[in-house]
Tab-separated table of C-alpha atoms in Angstrom:
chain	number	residue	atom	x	y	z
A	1	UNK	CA	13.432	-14.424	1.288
A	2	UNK	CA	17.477	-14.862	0.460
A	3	UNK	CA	17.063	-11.422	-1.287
A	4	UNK	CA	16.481	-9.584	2.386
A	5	UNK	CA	18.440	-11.318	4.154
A	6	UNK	CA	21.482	-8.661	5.389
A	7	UNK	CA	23.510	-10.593	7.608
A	8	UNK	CA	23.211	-12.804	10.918
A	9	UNK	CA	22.955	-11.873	14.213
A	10	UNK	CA	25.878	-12.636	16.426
A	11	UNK	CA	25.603	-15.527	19.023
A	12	UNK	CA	23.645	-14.496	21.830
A	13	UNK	CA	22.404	-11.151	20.266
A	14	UNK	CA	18.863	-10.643	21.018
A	15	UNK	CA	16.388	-10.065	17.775
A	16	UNK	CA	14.923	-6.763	19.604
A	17	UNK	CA	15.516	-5.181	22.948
A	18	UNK	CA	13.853	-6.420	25.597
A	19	UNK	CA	10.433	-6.015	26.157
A	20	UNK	CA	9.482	-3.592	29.029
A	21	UNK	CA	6.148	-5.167	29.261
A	22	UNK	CA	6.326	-8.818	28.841
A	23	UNK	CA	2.587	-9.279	30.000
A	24	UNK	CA	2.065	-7.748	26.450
A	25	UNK	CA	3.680	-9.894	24.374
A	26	UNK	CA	2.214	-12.938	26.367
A	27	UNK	CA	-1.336	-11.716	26.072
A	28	UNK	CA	-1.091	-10.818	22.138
A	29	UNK	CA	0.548	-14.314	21.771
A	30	UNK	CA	-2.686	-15.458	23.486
A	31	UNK	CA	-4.633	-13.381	21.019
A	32	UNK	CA	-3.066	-15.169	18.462
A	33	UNK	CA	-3.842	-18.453	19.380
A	34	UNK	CA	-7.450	-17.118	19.802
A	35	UNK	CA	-7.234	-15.683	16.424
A	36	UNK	CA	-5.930	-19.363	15.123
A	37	UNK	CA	-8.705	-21.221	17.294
A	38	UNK	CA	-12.026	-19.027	15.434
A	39	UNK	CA	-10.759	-19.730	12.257
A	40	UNK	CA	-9.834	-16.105	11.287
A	41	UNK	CA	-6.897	-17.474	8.993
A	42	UNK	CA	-8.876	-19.530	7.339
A	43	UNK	CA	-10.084	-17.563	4.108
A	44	UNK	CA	-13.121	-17.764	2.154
A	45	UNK	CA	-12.430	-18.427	-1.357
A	46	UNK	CA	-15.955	-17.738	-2.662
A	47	UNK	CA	-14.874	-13.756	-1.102
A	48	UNK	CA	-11.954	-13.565	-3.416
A	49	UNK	CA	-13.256	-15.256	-6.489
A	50	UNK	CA	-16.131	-12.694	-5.996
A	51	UNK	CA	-13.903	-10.120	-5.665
A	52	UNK	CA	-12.325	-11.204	-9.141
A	53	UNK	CA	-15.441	-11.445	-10.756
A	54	UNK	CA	-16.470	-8.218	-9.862
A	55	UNK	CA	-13.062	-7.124	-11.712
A	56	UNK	CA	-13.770	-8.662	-14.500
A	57	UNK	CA	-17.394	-7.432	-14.863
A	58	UNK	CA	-16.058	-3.954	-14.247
A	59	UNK	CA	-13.603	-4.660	-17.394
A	60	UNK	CA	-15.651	-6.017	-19.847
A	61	UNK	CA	-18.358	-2.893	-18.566
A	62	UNK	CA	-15.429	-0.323	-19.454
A	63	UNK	CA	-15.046	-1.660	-23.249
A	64	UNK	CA	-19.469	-2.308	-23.949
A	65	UNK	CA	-19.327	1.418	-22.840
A	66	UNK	CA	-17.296	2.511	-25.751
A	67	UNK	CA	-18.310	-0.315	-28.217
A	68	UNK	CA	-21.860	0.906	-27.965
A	69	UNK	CA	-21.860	4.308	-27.481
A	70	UNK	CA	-18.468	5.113	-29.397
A	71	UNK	CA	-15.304	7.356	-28.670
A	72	UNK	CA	-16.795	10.982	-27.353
A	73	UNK	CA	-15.821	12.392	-24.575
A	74	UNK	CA	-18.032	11.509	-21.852
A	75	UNK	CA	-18.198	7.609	-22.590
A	76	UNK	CA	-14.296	8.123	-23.267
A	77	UNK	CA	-13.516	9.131	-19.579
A	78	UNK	CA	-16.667	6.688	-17.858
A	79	UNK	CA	-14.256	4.176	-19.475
A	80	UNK	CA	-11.195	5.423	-18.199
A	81	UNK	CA	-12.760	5.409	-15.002
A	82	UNK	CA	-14.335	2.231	-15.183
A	83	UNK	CA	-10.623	0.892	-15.828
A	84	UNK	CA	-9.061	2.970	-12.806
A	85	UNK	CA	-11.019	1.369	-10.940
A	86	UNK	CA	-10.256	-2.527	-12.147
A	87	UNK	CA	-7.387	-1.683	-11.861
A	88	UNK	CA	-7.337	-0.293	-7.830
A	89	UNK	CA	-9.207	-3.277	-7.498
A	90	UNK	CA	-6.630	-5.329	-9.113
A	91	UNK	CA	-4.160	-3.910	-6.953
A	92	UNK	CA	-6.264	-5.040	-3.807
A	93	UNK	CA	-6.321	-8.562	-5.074
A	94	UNK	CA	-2.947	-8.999	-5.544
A	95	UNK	CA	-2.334	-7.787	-1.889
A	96	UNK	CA	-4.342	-10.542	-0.488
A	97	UNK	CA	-2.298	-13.082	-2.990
A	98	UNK	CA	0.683	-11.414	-2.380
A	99	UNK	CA	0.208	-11.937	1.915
A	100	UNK	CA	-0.561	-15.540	1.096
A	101	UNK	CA	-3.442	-15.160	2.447
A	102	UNK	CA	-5.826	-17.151	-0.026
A	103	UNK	CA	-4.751	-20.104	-0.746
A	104	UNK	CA	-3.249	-22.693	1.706
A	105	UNK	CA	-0.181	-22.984	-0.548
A	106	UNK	CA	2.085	-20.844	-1.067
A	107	UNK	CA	2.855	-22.049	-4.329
A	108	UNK	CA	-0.729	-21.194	-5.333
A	109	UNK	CA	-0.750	-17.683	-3.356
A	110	UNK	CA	2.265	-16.827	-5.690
A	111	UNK	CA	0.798	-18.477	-8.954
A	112	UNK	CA	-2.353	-16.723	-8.839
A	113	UNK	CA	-0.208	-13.409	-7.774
A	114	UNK	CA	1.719	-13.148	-10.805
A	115	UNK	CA	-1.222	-13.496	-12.789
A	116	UNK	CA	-3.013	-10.998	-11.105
A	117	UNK	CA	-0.158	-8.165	-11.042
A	118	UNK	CA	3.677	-9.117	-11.511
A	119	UNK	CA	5.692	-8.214	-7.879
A	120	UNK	CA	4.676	-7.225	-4.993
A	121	UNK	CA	6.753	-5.191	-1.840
A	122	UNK	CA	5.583	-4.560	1.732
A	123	UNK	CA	6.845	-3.855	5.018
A	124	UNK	CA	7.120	-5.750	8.237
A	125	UNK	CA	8.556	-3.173	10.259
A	126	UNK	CA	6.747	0.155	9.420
A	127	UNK	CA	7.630	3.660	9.391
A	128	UNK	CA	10.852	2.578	10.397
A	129	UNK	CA	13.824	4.348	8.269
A	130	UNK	CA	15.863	1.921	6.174
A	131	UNK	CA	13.856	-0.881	6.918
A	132	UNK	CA	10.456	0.021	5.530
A	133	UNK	CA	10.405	0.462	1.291
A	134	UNK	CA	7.409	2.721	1.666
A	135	UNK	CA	9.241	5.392	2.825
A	136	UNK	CA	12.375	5.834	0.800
A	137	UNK	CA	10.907	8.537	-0.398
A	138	UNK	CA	12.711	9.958	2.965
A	139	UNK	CA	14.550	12.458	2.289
A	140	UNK	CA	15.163	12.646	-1.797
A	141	UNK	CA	11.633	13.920	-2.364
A	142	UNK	CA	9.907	14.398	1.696
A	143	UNK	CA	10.968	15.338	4.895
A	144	UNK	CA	9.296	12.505	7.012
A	145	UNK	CA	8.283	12.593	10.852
A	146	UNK	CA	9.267	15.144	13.140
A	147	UNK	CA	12.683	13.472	14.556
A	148	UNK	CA	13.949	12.593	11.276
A	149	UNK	CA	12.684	16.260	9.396
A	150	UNK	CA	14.313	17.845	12.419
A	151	UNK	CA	17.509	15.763	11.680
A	152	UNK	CA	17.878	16.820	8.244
A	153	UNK	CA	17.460	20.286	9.322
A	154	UNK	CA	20.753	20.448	11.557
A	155	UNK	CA	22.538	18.508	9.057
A	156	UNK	CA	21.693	21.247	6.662
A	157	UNK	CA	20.023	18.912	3.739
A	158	UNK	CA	17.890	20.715	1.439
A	159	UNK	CA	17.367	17.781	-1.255
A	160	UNK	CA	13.679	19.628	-1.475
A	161	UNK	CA	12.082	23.044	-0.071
A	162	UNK	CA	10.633	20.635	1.990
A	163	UNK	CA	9.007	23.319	3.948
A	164	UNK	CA	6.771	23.359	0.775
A	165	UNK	CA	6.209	19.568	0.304
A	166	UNK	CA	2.281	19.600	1.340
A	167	UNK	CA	1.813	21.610	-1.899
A	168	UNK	CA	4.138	19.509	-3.881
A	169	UNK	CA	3.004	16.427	-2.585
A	170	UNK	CA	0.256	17.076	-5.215
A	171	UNK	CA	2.354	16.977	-8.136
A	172	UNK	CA	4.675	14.566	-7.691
A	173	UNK	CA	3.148	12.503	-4.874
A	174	UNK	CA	-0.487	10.727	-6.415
A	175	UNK	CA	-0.526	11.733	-9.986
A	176	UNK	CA	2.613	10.867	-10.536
A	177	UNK	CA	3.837	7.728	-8.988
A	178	UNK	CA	2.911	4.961	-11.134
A	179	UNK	CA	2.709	6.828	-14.197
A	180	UNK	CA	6.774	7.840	-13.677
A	181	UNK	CA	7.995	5.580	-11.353
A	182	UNK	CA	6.253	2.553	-11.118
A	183	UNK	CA	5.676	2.125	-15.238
A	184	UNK	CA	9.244	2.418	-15.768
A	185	UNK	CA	10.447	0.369	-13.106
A	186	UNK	CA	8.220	-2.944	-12.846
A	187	UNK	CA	10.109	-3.752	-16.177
A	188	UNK	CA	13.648	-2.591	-14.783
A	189	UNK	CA	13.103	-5.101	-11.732
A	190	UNK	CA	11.917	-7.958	-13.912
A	191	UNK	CA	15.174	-7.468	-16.265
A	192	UNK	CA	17.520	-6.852	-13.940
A	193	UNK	CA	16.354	-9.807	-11.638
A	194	UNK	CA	15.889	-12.088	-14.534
A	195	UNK	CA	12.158	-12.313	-13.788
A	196	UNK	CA	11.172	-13.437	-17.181
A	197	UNK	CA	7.285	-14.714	-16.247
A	198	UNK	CA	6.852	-11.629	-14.694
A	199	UNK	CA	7.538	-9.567	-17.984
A	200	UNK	CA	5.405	-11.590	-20.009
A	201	UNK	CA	2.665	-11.544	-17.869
A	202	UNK	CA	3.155	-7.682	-17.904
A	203	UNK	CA	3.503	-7.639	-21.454
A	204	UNK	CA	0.618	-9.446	-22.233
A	205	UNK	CA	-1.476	-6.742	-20.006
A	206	UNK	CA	0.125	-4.389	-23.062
A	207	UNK	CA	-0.962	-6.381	-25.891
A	208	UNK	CA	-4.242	-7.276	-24.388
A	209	UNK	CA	-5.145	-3.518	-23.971
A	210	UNK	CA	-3.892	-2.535	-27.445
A	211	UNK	CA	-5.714	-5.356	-29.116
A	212	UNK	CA	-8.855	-4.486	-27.045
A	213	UNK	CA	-8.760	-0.622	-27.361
A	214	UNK	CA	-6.932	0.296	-30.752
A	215	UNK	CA	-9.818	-0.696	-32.795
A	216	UNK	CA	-11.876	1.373	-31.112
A	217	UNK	CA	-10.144	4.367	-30.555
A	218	UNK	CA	-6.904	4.291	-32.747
A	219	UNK	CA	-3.158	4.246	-31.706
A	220	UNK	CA	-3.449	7.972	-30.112
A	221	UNK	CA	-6.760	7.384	-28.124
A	222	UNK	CA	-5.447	3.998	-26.738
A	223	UNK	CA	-2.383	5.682	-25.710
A	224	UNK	CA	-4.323	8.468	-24.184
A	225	UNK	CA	-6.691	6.729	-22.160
A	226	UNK	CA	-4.074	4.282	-21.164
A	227	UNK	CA	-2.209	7.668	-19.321
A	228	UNK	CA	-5.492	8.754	-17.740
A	229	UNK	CA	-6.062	5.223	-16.102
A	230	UNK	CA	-2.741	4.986	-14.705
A	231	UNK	CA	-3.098	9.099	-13.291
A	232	UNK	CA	-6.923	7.494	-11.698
A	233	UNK	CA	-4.741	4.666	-10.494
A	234	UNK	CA	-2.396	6.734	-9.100
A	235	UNK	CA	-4.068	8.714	-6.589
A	236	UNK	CA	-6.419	6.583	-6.084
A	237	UNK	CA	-3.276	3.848	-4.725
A	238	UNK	CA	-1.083	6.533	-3.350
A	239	UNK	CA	-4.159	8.187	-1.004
A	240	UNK	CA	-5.213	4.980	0.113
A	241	UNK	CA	-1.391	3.285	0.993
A	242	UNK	CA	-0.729	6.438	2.450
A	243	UNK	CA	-3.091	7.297	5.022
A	244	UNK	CA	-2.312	4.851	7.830
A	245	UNK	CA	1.016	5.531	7.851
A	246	UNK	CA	2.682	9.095	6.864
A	247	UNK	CA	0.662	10.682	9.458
A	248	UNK	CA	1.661	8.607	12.067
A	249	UNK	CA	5.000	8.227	14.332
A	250	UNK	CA	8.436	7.573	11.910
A	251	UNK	CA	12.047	7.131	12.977
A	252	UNK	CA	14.339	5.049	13.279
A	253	UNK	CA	14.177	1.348	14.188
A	254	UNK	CA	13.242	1.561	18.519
A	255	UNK	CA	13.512	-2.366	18.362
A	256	UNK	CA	10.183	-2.441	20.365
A	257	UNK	CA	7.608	-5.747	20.655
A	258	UNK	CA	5.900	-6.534	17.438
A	259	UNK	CA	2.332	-5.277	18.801
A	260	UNK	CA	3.552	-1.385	19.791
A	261	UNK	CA	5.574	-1.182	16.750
A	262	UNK	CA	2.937	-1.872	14.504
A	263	UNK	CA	0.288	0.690	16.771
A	264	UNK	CA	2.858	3.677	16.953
A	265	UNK	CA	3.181	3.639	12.773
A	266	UNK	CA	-0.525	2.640	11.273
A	267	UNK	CA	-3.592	3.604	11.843
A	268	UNK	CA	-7.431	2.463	10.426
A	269	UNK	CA	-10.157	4.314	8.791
A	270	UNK	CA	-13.726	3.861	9.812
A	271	UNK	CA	-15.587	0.796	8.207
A	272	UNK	CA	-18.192	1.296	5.831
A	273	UNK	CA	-19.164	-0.866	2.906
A	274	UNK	CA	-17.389	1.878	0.620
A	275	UNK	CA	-14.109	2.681	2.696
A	276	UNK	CA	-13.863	-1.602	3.010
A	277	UNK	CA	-14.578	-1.385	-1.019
A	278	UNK	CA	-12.502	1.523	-1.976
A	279	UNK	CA	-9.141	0.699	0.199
A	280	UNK	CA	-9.532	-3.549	-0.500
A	281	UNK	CA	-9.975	-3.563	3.346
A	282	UNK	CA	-6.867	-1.749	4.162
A	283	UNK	CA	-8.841	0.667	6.279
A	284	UNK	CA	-8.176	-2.211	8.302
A	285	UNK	CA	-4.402	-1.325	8.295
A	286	UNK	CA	-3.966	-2.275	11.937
A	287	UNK	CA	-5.399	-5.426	11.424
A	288	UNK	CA	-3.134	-6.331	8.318
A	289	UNK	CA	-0.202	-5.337	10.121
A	290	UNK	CA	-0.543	-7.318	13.327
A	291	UNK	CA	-1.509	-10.762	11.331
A	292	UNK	CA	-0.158	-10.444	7.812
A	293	UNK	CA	-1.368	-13.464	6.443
A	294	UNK	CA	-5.048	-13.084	7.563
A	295	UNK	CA	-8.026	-12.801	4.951
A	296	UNK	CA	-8.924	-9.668	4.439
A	297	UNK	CA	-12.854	-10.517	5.142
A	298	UNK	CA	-12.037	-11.252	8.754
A	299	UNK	CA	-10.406	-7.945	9.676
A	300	UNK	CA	-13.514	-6.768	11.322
A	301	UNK	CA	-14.181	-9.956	13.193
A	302	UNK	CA	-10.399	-9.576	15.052
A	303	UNK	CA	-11.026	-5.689	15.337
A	304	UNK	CA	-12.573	-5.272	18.710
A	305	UNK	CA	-10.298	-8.128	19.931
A	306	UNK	CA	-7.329	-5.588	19.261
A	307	UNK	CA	-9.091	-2.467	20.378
A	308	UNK	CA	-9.802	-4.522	23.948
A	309	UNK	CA	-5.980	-5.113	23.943
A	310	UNK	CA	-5.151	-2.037	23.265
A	311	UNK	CA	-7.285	-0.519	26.227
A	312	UNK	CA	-5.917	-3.123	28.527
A	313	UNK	CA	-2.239	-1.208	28.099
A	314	UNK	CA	-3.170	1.747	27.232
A	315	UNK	CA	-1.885	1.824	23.479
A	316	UNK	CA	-3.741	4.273	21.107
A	317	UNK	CA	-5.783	2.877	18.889
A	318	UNK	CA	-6.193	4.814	16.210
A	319	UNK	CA	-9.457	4.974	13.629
A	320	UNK	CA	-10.709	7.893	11.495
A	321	UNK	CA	-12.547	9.027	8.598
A	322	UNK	CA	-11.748	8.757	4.950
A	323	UNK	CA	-11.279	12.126	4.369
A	324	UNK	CA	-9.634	13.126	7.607
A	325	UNK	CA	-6.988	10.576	7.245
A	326	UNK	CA	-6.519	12.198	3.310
A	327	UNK	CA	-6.393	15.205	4.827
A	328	UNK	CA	-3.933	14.043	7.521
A	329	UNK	CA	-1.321	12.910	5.003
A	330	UNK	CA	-0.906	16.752	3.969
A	331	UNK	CA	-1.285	17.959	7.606
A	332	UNK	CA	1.385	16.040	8.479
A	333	UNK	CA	3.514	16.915	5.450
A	334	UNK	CA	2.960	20.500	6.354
A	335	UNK	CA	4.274	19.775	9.748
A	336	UNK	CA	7.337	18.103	9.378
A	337	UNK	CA	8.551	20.850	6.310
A	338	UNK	CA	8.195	23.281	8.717
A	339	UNK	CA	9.937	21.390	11.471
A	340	UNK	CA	12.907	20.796	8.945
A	341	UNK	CA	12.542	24.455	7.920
A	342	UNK	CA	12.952	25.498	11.862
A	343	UNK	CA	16.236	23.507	12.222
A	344	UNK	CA	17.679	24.200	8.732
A	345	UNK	CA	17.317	28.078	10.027
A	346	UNK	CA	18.061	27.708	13.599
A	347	UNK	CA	19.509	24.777	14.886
């Protein structure tokens, strides 16, 4: 943790303001201890090692597809697909290693992390500017929330037509991301922090998928289908990480109790088999938030818990469809350019 550490608060200074409703914070420490007393920390390791079977499976299925039915076009992209989604999937698993949350050890959590993806970042307060990495996209690319749009507005910063960002979003938002950004800079991080198991575990992800591909499909086709999985993996990640948080309540740092920050900035999508599947249980994104370290299989046990907490003080508790909380993302992004767009003009 020395590499987020900013400083040290002076004597006496409190770690957040404080709480307006103490009976709050004493009853969600009481969940907690509930939480600890079912087991719900515990995880189940035959879950995960099912869940990396069914990667696996899902890898070797992408290569028998072209090994037995060749390079055309239609097994060609049921491939690429096939290796979108190992690795979406991937990118679930390392979550859960990354939140320590499958092994007892941390040692082990971080072992078993590297192997499964390199480096991972998250966010312990969220939606809060400067202090949560998944929104430094604020304001270089988006105009974010409706204080902080409104903020650049009367400051006059036009970094983007934001007032157009729902429609950009598009282009430079999913597709783009890890094909751009995140290719680029996994190996820029592992350099420039000296991280030298982390780039040769990434580099033997290269050689493994040229030694596995290249004889079936050349130098070109490798290279192609390599671009089309990380576009599938792109928008597949980016829709999923974004919907239970861009569309909810961002600003600045309101130094409120852990429970009503994480509430006010995340919201869940409705559980189904698929939406559990397809987001690696991250529909359960109020859930994850509010104990970090939990399994991921539990989520749904702890669920109603929350929601009868919530009710007790009144805090909205937000769930939603899959598509409604896609749909959200660009609602929201629509909002807040205009927003900006009002105070640029007016204000």
């Amino acid at each position: 943790m020395k590499c987020l550490l900013i400083g040290e608060l002076a004597p006496g200074e409190p770690c957040m303001e404080p709480s307006k409703n103490a009976a709050l914070v004493e009853d969600f420490r009481a969940l907690r201890s509930t939480v600890e007393q079912m087991g719900l920390l515990k995880p189940n390791k035959l879950f995960f090692f099912a869940v990396l079977v069914h990667i696996l499976l899902i890898d070797v299925l992408a290569w028998l597809n072209l090994y037995y039915f060749g390079p055309s076009l239609i097994p060609f992209l049921i491939t690429a697909l096939l290796l979108g989604t190992v690795q979406a999937q991937a990118g679930w698993l390392q979550h859960d290693f990354g939140h320590l949350s499958v092994f007892s050890k941390s040692k082990w959590n971080h072992l078993v992390h590297k192997f499964v993806i390199g480096h991972l970042k998250h966010h312990a307060k969220p939606n809060c500017f400067r202090k949560d990495p998944d929104i430094n996209m604020h304001p270089l690319f988006f105009a974010l929330g409706k204080k902080l749009s409104v903020e650049l507005g009367v400051k006059k910063k036009k970094y983007m037509p934001y007032n157009h960002q729902h429609k950009y979003f598009f282009l430079i938002g999913p597709p783009a991301l890890i094909p751009l950004y995140f290719q680029w800079y996994i190996f820029y991080f592992a350099v420039q922090r000296r991280q030298w198991m982390d780039l040769a575990w990434m580099i033997s992800f290269y050689v493994r998928f040229g030694m596995t591909y290249i004889p079936l499909l050349g130098i070109g086709g490798t290279i192609s289908i390599f671009i089309l999985v990380r576009f599938l993996e792109s928008n597949w990640f980016v829709w999923v990480t974004q919907m239970n948080h861009i569309p909810m309540h961002i600003n600045y740092d309101e130094n409120k109790e852990w429970m009503s920050t994480q509430l006010q900035a995340t919201c869940n999508v409705d559980q189904s088999f698929f939406n559990d599947w397809f987001s690696g249980h991250l529909n359960f994104q109020i859930e994850h938030h509010l104990f970090p370290t939990m399994p991921r299989h539990n989520y749904s046990k702890v669920a109603p818990l929350v929601l009868s907490l919530c009710k007790k003080y009144g805090i909205d508790y937000q769930s939603k469809p899959l598509f409604t909380a896609f749909a959200d993302i660009v609602h929201s992004l629509k909002e807040s350019g205009e927003l900006w767009l009002d105070a640029y003009l007016h204000k």
